[in-house]
mmCIF file of C-alpha atoms in Angstrom:
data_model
loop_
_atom_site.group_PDB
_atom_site.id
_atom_site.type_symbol
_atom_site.label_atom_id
_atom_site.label_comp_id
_atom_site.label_asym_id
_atom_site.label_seq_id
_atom_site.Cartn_x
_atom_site.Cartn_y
_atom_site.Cartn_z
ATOM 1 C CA UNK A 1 -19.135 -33.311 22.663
ATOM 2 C CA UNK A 2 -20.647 -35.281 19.961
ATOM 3 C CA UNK A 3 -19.406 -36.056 16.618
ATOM 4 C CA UNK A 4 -21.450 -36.684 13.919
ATOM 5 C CA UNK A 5 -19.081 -38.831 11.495
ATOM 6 C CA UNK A 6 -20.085 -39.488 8.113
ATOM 7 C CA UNK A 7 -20.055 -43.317 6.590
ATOM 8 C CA UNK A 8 -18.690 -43.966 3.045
ATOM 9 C CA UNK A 9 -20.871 -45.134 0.640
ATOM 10 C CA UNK A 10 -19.843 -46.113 -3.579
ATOM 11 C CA UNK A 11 -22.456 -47.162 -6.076
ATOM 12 C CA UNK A 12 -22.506 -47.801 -9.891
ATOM 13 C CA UNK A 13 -24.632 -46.033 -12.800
ATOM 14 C CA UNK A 14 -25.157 -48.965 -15.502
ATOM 15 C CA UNK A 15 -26.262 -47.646 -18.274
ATOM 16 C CA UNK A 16 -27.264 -49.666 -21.697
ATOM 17 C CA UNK A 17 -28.080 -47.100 -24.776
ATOM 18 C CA UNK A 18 -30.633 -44.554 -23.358
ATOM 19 C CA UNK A 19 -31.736 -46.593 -20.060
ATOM 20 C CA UNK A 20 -30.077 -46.789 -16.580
ATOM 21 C CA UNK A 21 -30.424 -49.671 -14.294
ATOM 22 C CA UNK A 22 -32.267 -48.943 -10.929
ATOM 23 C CA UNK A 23 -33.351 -51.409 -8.283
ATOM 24 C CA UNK A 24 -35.913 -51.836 -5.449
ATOM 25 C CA UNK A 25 -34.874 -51.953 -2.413
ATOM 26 C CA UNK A 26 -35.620 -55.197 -0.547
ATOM 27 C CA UNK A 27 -35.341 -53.969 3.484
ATOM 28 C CA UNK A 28 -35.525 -51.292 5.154
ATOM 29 C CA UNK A 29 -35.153 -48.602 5.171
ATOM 30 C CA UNK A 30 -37.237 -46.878 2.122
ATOM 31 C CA UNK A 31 -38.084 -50.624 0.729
ATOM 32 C CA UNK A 32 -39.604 -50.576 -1.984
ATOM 33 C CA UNK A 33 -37.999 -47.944 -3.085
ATOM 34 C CA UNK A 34 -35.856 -47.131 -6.359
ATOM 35 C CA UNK A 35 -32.249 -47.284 -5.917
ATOM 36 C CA UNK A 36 -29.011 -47.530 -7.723
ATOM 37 C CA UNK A 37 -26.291 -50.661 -7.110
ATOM 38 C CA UNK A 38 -24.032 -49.421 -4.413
ATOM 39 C CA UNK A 39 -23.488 -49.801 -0.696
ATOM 40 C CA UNK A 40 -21.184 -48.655 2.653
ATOM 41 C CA UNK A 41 -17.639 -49.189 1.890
ATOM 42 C CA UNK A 42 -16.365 -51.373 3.797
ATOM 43 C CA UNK A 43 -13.032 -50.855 6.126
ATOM 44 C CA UNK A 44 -9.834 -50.266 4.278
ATOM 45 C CA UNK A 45 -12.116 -50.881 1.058
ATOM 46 C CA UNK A 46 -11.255 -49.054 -2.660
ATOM 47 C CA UNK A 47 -14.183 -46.197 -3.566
ATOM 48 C CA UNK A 48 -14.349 -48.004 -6.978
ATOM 49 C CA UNK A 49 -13.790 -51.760 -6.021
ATOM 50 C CA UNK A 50 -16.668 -50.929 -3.325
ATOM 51 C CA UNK A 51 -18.695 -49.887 -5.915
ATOM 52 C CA UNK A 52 -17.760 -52.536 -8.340
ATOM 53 C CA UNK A 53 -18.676 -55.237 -4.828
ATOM 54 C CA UNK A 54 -22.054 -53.884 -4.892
ATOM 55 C CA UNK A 55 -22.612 -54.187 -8.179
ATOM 56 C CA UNK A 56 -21.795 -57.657 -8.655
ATOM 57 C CA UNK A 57 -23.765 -58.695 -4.578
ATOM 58 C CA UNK A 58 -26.898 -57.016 -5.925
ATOM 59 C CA UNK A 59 -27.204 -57.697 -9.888
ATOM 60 C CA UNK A 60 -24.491 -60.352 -10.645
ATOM 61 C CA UNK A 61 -23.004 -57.905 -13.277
ATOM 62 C CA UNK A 62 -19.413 -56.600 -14.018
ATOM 63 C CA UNK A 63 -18.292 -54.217 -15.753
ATOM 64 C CA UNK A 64 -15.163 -52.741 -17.487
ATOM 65 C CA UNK A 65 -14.179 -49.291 -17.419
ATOM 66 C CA UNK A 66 -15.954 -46.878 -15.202
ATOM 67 C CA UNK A 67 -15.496 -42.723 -14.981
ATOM 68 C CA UNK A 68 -16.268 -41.365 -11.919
ATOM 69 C CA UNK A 69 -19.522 -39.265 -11.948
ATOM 70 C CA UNK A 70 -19.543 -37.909 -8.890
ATOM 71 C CA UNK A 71 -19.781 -37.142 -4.845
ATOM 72 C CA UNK A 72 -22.990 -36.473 -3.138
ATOM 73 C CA UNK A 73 -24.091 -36.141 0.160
ATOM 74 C CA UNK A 74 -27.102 -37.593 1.687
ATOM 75 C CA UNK A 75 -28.583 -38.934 5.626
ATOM 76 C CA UNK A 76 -29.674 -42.366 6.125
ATOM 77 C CA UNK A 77 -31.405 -43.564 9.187
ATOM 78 C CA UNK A 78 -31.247 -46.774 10.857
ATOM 79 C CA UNK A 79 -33.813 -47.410 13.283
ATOM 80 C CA UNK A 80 -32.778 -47.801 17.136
ATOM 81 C CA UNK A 81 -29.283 -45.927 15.381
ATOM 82 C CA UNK A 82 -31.024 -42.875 14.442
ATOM 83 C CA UNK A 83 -29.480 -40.637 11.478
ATOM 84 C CA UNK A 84 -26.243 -39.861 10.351
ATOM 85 C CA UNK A 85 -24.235 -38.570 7.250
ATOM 86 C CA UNK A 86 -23.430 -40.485 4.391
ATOM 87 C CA UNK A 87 -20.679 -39.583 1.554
ATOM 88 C CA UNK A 88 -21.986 -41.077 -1.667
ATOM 89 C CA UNK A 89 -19.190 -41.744 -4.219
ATOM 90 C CA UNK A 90 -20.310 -42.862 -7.449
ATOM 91 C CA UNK A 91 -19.258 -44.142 -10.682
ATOM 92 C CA UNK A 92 -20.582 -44.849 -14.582
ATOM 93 C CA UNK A 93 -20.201 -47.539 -17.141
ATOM 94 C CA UNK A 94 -21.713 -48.816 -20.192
ATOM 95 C CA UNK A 95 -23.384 -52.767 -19.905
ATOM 96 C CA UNK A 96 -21.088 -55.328 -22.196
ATOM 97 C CA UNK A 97 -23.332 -58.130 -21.631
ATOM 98 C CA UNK A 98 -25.177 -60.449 -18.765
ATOM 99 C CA UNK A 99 -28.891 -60.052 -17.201
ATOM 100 C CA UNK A 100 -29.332 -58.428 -13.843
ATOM 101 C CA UNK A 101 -30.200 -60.601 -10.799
ATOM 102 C CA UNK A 102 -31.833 -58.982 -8.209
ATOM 103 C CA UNK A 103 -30.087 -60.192 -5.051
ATOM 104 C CA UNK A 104 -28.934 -58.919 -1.274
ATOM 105 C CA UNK A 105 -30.423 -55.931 -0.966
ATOM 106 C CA UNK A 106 -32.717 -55.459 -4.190
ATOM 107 C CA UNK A 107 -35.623 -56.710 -4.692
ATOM 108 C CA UNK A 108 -35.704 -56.475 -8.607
ATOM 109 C CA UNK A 109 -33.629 -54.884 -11.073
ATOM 110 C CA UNK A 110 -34.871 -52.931 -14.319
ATOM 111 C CA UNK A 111 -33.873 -51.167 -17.192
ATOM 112 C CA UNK A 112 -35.553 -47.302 -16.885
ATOM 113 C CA UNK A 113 -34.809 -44.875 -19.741
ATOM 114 C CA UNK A 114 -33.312 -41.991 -19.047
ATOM 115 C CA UNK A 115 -36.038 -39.848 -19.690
ATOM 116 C CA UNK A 116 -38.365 -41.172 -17.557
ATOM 117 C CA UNK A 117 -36.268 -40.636 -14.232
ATOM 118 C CA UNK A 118 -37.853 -37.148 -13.697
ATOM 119 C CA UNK A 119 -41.240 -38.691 -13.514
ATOM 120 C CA UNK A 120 -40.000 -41.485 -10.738
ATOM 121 C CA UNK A 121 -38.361 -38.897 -8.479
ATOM 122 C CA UNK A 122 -41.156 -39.343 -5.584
ATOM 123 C CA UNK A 123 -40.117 -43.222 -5.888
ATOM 124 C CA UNK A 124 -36.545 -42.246 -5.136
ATOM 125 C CA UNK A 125 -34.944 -43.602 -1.999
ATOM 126 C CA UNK A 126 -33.075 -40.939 -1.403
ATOM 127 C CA UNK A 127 -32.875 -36.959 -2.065
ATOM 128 C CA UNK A 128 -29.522 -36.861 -3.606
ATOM 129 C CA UNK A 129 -31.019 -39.257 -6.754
ATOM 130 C CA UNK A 130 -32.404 -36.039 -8.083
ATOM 131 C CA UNK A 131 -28.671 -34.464 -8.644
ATOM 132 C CA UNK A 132 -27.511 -37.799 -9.338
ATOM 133 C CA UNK A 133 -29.589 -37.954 -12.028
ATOM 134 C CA UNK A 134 -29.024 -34.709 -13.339
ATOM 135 C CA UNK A 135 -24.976 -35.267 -13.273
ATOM 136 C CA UNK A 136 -25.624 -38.376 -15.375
ATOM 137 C CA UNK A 137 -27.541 -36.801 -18.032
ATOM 138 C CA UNK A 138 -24.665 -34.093 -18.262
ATOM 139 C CA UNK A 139 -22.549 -37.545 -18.694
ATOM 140 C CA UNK A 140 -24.562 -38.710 -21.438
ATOM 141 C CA UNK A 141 -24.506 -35.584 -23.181
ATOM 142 C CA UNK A 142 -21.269 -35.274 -23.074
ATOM 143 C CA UNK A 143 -20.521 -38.907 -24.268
ATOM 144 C CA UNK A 144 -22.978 -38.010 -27.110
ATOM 145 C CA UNK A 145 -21.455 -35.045 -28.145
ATOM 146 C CA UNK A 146 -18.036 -37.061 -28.055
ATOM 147 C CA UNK A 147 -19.084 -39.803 -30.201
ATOM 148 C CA UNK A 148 -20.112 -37.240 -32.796
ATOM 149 C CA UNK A 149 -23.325 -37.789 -35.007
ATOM 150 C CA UNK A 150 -24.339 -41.142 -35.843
ATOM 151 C CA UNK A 151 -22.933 -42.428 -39.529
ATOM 152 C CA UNK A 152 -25.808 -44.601 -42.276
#
């Protein structure tokens, strides 16, 4: 018999008013494709200190608090490995301050308002973005709706 394990994977939503930080990847696979700061956990590793690891590797940035947005599940495929199930935990917080460095696995970093995401979903590297993306504009809503109508 043959088990088909799943590997752990945590990521980061940055946002910064209305836009959300996405990379390109920089290998394999779907380079050149549009990601989202996160990586495998690694052994004995936090879900939110392994996203917070990725963050910082692949844009230099930090943040402070984060909510959990959600848990998605995905494949990934390694070639000579072949493909396999990945959890994908992820988190949300608001940029303080500092310019994203694309580094380890991205190949740049960019600011993307929110309401152009539907339009990049064919650029996506991977098919659980789409949800992802829709949980995070229920988060901004939400956050809106909390902060209450802006005051002149």
């Amino acid at each position: 018999m043959i088990y088909d394990y799943p590997r752990a994977a945590a990521g980061v939503l940055v946002v910064r008013g209305d836009d959300v930080l996405l990379l390109e990847r920089a290998h394999p696979p779907r380079r050149g494709f549009l990601d989202v700061p996160g990586g495998f956990m690694e052994a004995g590793e936090e879900i939110e200190a392994a996203a917070r690891r990725e963050l910082r590797e692949e844009t230099g940035l930090a943040l402070g608090r984060v909510d959990m947005l959600g848990f998605f599940w995905d494949t990934y495929f390694l070639s000579g490995f072949g493909r396999f199930p990945v959890m994908n935990f992820y988190f949300v917080g608001h940029w303080r301050r500092g310019v994203p460095r694309a580094a380890d696995d991205a190949a740049s970093a960019s600011w993307v308002p929110l309401g152009a995401l539907p339009r990049l979903r064919r650029r996506f590297a991977w098919a659980h973005m789409t949800p992802l993306f829709r949980e995070l504009a229920r988060w901004a809503r939400r956050r809106s709706a909390a902060d209450g109508p802006a005051r002149g």
